[in-house]
CSV table of C-alpha atoms in Angstrom, one decimal:
chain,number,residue,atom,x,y,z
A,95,UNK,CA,-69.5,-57.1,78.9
A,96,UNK,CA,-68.0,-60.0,80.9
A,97,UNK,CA,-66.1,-58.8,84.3
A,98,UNK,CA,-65.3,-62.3,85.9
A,99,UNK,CA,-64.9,-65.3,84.3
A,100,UNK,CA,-63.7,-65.7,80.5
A,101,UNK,CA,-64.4,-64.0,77.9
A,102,UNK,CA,-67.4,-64.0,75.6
A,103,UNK,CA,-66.7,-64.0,71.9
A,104,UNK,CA,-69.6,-64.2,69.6
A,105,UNK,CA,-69.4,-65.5,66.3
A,106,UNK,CA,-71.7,-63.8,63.6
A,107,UNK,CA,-72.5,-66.1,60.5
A,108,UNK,CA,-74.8,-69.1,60.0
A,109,UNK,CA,-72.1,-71.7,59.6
A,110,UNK,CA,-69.6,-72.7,63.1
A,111,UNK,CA,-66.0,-72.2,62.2
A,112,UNK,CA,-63.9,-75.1,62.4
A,113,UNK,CA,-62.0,-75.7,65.2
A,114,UNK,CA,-63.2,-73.2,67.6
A,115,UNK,CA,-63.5,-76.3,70.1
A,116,UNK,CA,-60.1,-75.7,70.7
A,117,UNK,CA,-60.8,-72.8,72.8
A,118,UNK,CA,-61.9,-74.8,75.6
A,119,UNK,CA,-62.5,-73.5,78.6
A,120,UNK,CA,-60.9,-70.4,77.2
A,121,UNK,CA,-63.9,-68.6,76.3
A,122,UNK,CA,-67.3,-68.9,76.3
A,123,UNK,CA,-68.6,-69.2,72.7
A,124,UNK,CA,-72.5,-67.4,71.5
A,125,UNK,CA,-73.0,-68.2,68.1
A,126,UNK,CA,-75.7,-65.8,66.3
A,127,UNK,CA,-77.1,-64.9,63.1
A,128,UNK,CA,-78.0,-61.0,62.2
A,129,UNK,CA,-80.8,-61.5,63.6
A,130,UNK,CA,-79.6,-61.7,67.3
A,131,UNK,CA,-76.4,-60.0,66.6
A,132,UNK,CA,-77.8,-56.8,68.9
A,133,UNK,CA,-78.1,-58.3,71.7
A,134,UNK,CA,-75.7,-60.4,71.6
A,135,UNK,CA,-73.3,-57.2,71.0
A,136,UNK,CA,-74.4,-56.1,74.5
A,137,UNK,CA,-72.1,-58.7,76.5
A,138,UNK,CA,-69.5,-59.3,73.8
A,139,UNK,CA,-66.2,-58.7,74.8
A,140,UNK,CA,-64.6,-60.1,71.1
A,141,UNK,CA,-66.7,-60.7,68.2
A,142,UNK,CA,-66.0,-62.7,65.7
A,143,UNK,CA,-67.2,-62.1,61.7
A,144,UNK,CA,-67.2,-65.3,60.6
A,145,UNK,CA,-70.1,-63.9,57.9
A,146,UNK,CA,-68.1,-61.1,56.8
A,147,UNK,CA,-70.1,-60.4,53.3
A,148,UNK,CA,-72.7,-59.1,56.3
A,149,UNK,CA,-74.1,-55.5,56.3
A,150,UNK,CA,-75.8,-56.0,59.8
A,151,UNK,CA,-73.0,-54.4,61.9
A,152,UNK,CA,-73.8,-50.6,61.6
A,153,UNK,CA,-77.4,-51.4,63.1
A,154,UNK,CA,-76.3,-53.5,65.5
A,155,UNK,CA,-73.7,-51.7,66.9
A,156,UNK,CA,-74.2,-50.7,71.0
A,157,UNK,CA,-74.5,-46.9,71.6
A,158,UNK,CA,-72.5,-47.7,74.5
A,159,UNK,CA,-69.7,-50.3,74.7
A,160,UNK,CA,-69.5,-53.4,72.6
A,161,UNK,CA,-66.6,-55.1,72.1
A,162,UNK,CA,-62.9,-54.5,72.5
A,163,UNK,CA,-61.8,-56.9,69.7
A,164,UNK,CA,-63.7,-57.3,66.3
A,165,UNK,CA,-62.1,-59.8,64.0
A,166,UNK,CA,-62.7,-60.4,60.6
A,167,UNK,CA,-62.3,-63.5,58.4
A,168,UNK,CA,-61.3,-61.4,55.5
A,169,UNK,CA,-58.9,-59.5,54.1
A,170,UNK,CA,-61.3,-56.7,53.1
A,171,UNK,CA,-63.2,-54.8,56.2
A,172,UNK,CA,-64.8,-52.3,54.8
A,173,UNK,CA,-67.8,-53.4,56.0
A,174,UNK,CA,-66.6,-52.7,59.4
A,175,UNK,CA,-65.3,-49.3,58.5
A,176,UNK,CA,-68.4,-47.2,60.0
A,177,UNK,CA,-68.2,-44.4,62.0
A,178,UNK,CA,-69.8,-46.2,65.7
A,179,UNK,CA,-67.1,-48.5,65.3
A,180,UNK,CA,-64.7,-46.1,64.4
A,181,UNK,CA,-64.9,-43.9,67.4
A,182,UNK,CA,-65.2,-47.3,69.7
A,183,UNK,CA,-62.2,-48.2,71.4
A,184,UNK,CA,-62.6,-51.9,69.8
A,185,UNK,CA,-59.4,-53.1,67.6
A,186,UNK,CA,-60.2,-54.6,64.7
A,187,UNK,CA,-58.2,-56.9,63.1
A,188,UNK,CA,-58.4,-59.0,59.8
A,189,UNK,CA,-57.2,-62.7,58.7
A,190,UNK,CA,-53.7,-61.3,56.4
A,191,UNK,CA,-52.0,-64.2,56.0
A,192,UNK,CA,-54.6,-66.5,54.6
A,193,UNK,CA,-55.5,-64.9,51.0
A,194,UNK,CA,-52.6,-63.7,49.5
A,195,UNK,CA,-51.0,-66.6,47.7
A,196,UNK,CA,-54.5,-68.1,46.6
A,197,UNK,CA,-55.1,-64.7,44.8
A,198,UNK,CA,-52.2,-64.3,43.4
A,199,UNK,CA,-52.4,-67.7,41.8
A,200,UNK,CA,-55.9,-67.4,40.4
A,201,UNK,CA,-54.5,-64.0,39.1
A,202,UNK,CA,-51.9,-65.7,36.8
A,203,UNK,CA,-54.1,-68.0,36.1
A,204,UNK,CA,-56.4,-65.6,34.3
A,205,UNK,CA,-53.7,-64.3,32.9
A,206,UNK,CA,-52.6,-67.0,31.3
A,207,UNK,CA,-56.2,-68.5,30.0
A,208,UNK,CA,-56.7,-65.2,28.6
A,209,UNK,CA,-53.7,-64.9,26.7
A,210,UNK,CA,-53.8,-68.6,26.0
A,211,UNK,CA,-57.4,-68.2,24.5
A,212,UNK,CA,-58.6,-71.5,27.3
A,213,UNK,CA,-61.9,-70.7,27.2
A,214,UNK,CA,-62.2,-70.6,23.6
A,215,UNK,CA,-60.4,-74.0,22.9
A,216,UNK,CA,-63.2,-75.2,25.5
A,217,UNK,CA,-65.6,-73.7,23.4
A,218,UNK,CA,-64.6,-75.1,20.3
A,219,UNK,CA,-64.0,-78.7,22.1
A,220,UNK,CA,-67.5,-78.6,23.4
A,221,UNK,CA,-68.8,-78.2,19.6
A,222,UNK,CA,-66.4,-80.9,18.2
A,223,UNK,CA,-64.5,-77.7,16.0
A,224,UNK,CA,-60.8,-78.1,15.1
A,225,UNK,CA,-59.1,-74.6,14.5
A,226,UNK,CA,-55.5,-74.1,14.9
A,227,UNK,CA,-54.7,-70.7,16.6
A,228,UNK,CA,-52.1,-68.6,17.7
A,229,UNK,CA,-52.0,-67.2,21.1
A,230,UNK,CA,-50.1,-64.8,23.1
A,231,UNK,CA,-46.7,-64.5,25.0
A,232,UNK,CA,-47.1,-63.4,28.5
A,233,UNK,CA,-43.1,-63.1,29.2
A,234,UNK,CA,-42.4,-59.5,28.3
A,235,UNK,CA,-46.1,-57.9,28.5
A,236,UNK,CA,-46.3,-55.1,30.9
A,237,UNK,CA,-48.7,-55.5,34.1
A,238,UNK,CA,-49.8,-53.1,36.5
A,239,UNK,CA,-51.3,-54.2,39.7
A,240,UNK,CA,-53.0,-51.8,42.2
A,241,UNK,CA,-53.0,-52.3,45.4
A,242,UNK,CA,-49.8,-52.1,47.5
A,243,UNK,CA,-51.0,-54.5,50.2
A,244,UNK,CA,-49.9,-58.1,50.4
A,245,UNK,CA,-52.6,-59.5,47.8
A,246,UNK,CA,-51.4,-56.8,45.6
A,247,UNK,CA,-47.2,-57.6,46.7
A,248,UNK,CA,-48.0,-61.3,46.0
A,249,UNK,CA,-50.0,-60.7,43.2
A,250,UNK,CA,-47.2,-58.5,41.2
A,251,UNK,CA,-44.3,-60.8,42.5
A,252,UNK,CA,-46.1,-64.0,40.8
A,253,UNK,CA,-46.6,-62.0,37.5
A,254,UNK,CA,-43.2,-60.9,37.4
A,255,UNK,CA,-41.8,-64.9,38.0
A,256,UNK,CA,-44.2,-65.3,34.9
A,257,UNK,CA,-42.0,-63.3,33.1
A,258,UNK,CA,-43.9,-59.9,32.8
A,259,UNK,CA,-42.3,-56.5,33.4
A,260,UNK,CA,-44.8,-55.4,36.7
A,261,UNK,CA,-45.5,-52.4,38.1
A,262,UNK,CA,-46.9,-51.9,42.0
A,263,UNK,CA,-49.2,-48.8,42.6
A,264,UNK,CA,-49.9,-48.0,46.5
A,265,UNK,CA,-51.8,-44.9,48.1
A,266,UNK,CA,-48.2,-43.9,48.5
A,267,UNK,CA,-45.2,-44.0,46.4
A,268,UNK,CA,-41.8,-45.8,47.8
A,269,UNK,CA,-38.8,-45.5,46.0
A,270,UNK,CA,-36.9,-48.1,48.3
A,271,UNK,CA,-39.3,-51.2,47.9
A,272,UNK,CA,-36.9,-54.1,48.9
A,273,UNK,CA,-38.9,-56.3,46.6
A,274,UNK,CA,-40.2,-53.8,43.8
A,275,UNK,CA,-37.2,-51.6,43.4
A,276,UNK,CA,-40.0,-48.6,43.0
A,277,UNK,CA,-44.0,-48.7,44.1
A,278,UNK,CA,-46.1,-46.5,42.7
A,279,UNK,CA,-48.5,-44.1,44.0
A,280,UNK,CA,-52.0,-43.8,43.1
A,281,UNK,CA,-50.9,-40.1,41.3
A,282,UNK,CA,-48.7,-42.2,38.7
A,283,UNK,CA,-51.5,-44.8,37.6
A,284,UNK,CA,-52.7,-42.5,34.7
A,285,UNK,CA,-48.8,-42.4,32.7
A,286,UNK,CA,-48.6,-46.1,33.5
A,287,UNK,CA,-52.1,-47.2,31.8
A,288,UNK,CA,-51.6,-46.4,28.4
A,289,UNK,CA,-48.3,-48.9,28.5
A,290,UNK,CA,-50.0,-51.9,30.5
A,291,UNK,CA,-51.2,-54.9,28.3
A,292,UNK,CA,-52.8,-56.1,31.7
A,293,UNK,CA,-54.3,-54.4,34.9
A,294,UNK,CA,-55.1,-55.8,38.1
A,295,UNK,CA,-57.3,-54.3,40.8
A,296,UNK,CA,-56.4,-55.9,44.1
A,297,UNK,CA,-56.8,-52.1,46.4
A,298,UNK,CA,-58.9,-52.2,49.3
A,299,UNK,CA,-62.3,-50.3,49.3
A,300,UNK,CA,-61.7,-46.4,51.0
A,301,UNK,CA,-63.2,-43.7,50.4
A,302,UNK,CA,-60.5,-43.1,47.8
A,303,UNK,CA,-60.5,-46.3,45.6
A,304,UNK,CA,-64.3,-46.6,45.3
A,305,UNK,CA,-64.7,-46.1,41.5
A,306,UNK,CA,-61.4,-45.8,40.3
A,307,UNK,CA,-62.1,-48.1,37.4
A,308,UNK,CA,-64.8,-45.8,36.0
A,309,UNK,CA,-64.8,-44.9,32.0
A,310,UNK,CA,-62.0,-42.8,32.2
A,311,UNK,CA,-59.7,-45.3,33.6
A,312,UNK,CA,-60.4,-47.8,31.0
A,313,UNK,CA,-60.3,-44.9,28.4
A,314,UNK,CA,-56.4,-44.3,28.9
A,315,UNK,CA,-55.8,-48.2,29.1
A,316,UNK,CA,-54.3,-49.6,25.6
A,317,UNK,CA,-56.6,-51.0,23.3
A,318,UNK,CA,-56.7,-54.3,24.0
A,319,UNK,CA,-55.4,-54.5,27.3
A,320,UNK,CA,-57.3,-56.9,30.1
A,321,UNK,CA,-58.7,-56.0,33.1
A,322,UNK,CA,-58.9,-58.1,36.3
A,323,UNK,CA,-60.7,-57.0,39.4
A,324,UNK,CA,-59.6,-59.1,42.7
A,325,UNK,CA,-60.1,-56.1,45.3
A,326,UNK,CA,-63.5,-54.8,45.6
A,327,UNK,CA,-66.9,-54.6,43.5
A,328,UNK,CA,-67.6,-50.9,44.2
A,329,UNK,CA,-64.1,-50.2,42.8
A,330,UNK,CA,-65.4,-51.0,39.3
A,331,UNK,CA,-68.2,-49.1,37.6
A,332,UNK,CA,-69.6,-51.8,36.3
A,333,UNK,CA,-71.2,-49.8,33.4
A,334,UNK,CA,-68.4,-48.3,32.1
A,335,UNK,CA,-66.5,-51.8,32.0
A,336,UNK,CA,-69.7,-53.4,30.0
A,337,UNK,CA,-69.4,-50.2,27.8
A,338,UNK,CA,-65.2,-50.9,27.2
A,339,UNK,CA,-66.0,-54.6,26.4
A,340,UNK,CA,-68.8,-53.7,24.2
A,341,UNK,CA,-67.3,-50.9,22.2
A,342,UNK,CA,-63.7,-53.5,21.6
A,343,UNK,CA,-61.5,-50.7,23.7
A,344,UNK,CA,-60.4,-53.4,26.4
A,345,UNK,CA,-59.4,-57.2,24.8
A,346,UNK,CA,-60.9,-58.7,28.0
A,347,UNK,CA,-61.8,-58.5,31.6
A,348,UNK,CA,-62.5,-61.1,35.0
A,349,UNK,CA,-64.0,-59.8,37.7
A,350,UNK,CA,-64.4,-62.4,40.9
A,351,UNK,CA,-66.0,-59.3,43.0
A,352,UNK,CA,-69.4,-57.2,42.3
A,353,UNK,CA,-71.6,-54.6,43.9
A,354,UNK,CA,-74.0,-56.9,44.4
A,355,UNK,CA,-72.8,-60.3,45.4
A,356,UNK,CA,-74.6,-62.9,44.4
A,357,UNK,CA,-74.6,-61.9,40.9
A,358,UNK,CA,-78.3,-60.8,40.0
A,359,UNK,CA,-79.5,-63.6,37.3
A,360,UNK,CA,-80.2,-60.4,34.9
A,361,UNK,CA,-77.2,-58.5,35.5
A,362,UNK,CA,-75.7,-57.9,32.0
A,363,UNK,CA,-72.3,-58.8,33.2
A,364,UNK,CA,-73.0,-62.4,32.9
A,365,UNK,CA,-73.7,-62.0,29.1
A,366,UNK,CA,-70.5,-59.6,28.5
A,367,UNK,CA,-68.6,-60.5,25.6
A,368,UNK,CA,-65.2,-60.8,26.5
A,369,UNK,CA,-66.0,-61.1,30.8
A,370,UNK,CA,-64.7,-63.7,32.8
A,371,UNK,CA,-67.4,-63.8,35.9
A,372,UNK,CA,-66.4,-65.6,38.8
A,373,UNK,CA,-68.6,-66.1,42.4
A,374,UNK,CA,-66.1,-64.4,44.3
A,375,UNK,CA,-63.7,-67.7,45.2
A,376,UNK,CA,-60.3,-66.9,43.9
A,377,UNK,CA,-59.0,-66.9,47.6
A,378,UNK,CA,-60.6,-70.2,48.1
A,379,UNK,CA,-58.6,-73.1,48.7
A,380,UNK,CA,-59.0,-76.6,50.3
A,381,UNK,CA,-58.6,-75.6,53.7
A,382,UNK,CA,-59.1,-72.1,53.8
A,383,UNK,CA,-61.6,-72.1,56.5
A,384,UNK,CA,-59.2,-74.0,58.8
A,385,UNK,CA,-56.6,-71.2,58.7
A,386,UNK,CA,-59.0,-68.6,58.8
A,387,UNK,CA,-60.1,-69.9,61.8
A,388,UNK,CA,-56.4,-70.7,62.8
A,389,UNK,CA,-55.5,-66.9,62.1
A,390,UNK,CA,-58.0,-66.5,65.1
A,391,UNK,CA,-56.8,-68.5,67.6
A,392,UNK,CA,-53.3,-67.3,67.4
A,393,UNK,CA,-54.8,-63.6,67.8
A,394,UNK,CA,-57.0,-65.0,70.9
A,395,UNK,CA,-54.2,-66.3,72.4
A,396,UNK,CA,-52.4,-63.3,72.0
A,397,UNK,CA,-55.4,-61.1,72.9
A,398,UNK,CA,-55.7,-63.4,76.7
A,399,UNK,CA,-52.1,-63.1,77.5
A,400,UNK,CA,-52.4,-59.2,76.9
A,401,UNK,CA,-49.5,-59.3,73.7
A,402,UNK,CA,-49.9,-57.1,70.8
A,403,UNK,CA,-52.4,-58.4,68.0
A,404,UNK,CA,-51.4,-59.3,64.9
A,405,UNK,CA,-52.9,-57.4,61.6
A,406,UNK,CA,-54.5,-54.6,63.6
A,407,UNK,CA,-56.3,-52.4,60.9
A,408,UNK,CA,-56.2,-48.4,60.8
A,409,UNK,CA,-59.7,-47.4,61.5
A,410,UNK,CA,-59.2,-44.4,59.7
A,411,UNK,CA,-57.1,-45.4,56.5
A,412,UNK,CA,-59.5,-48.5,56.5
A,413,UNK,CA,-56.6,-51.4,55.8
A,414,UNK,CA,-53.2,-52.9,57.8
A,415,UNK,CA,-51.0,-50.1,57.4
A,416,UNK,CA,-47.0,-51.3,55.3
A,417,UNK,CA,-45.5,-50.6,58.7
A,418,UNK,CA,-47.2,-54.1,59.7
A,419,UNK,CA,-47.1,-56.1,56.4
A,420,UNK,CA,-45.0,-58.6,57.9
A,421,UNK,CA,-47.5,-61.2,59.5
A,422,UNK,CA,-46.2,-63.8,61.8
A,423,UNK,CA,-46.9,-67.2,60.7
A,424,UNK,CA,-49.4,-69.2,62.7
A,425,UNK,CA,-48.9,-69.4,66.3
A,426,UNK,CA,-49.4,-72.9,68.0
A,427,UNK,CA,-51.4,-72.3,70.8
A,428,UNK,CA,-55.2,-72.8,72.1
């Protein structure tokens, strides 16, 4: 750990972040992959994920100190969540802020092809076939997203300026939401399945959401009703979904997460009838890496001038709690 002089922050992926040269003399940058992430651990006193699909953390972790920051450029951080780091005294924070609006829109915009029938008019253009159809109305369709956080917030409040009647389920049930009226807890998601036409998973991954979306879930959804998984791969079981697309129970499904990320070339999900697959991008905008990357600097400049961080995660509950939902915008600074 550095005692004089400033800081070092390491940065764990393969690829710089952009505009990290703003940090000057501020700091004195190691870049590494996984490979010489252990060592490099050893003198860290902030470490940066820019890699944050990495698993290389739990190994590498120091059996004595390590950092006293660990930021992610993600939403998600359960790959952080591991009991070393846990009973560290590093903060961790993540990049809120960045993600939400992105997924939201890809969201509706599933939404919309789906009940539009896109991909089958591109089909049918491809092989030079005219045939008239008739699609659906979203405007009055029920939706149920899951995941009270601000992908899920942004996510429900999009679908509802679509025009469909959306429900929020959290871990815990509100019944003062200034935006939602009502959230739901994670106790009411069985009575509101049989009613959605669509449902979106956009939870984090805890020990309580993984699997959620097993064969029971999908067995009290109405037939015909679409699923679209934004959160986390390991809160589908991916069998049981292939299984409801198979059998006709669900009218359609998008997933844009996966256990296993890449996609294996013979994971049956790809041939699916009725699956959307998509290589984990819908937060992925022109630009994106800039304001990750601006979402740590603000924190750094915060974190050298001893004020509170933004988006500090609860080690334990494994997310940003509500209590902090409310991100500041991008500082200027460094």
């Amino acid at each position: 750990m550095s005692e004089t002089g400033p800081p070092v922050v390491v940065v764990l992926g393969d690829d710089r972040p952009p505009l990290l040269e703003r940090l000057g003399q501020a700091a004195r940058l190691r870049q590494v992959t996984q490979k010489g992430l252990r060592e490099a651990l050893a003198e860290a006193d902030v470490l940066l994920v820019w890699d944050f699909l990495t698993d290389a953390l739990p190994e590498a972790w120091p059996a004595h100190g390590g950092p006293r920051w660990v930021h992610t450029a993600s939403a998600g951080v359960d790959r952080l969540i591991f009991p070393a780091l846990i009973d560290s005294d590093a903060v961790i924070t993540n990049s809120r802020g960045v993600f939400e609006r992105p997924i939201a829109e890809y969201v509706a915009g599933l939404v919309l092809a789906m009940a539009k029938d896109l991909p089958g008019t591109y089909d049918l253009q491809r092989s030079r076939v005219w045939r008239h159809r008739e699609t659906e109305r979203v405007a009055g369709t029920r939706a149920v997203v899951v995941g009270g956080g601000p992908i899920g917030r942004a996510t429900a409040q999009l679908l509802s300026a679509l025009g469909l009647r959306t429900a929020l389920v959290a871990r815990t049930a509100r019944a003062a939401d200034p935006d939602f009226g009502r959230v739901h807890g994670f106790a009411e998601l069985p009575r509101l399945l049989p009613e959605a036409d669509w449902v979106v998973s956009a939870a984090p991954l805890t020990d309580e959401t993984a699997d959620m979306f097993d064969a029971a879930t999908f067995g009290r959804m109405k037939r015909g009703a679409r699923f679209i998984n934004v959160g986390r791969g390991p809160l589908v079981v991916e069998d049981d979904l292939v299984a409801a697309l198979r059998e006709g129970r669900l009218g359609g499904a998008a997933l844009d997460v996966f256990r296993e990320e890449p996609l294996p070339e013979d994971s049956p999900l790809w041939q699916t009838p009725g699956l959307l697959v998509s290589p984990h991008m819908s937060a992925d905008t022109h630009g994106w890496l800039e304001d990750l990357a601006e979402v740590f600097l603000s924190n750094f400049e915060r974190w050298v001038t001893g004020r509170p961080l933004h988006n500090i995660v609860d080690k334990k509950l494994g997310y940003v709690p509500v209590a902090a939902a409310d991100t500041p915008k991008i500082e200027e600074g460094i």
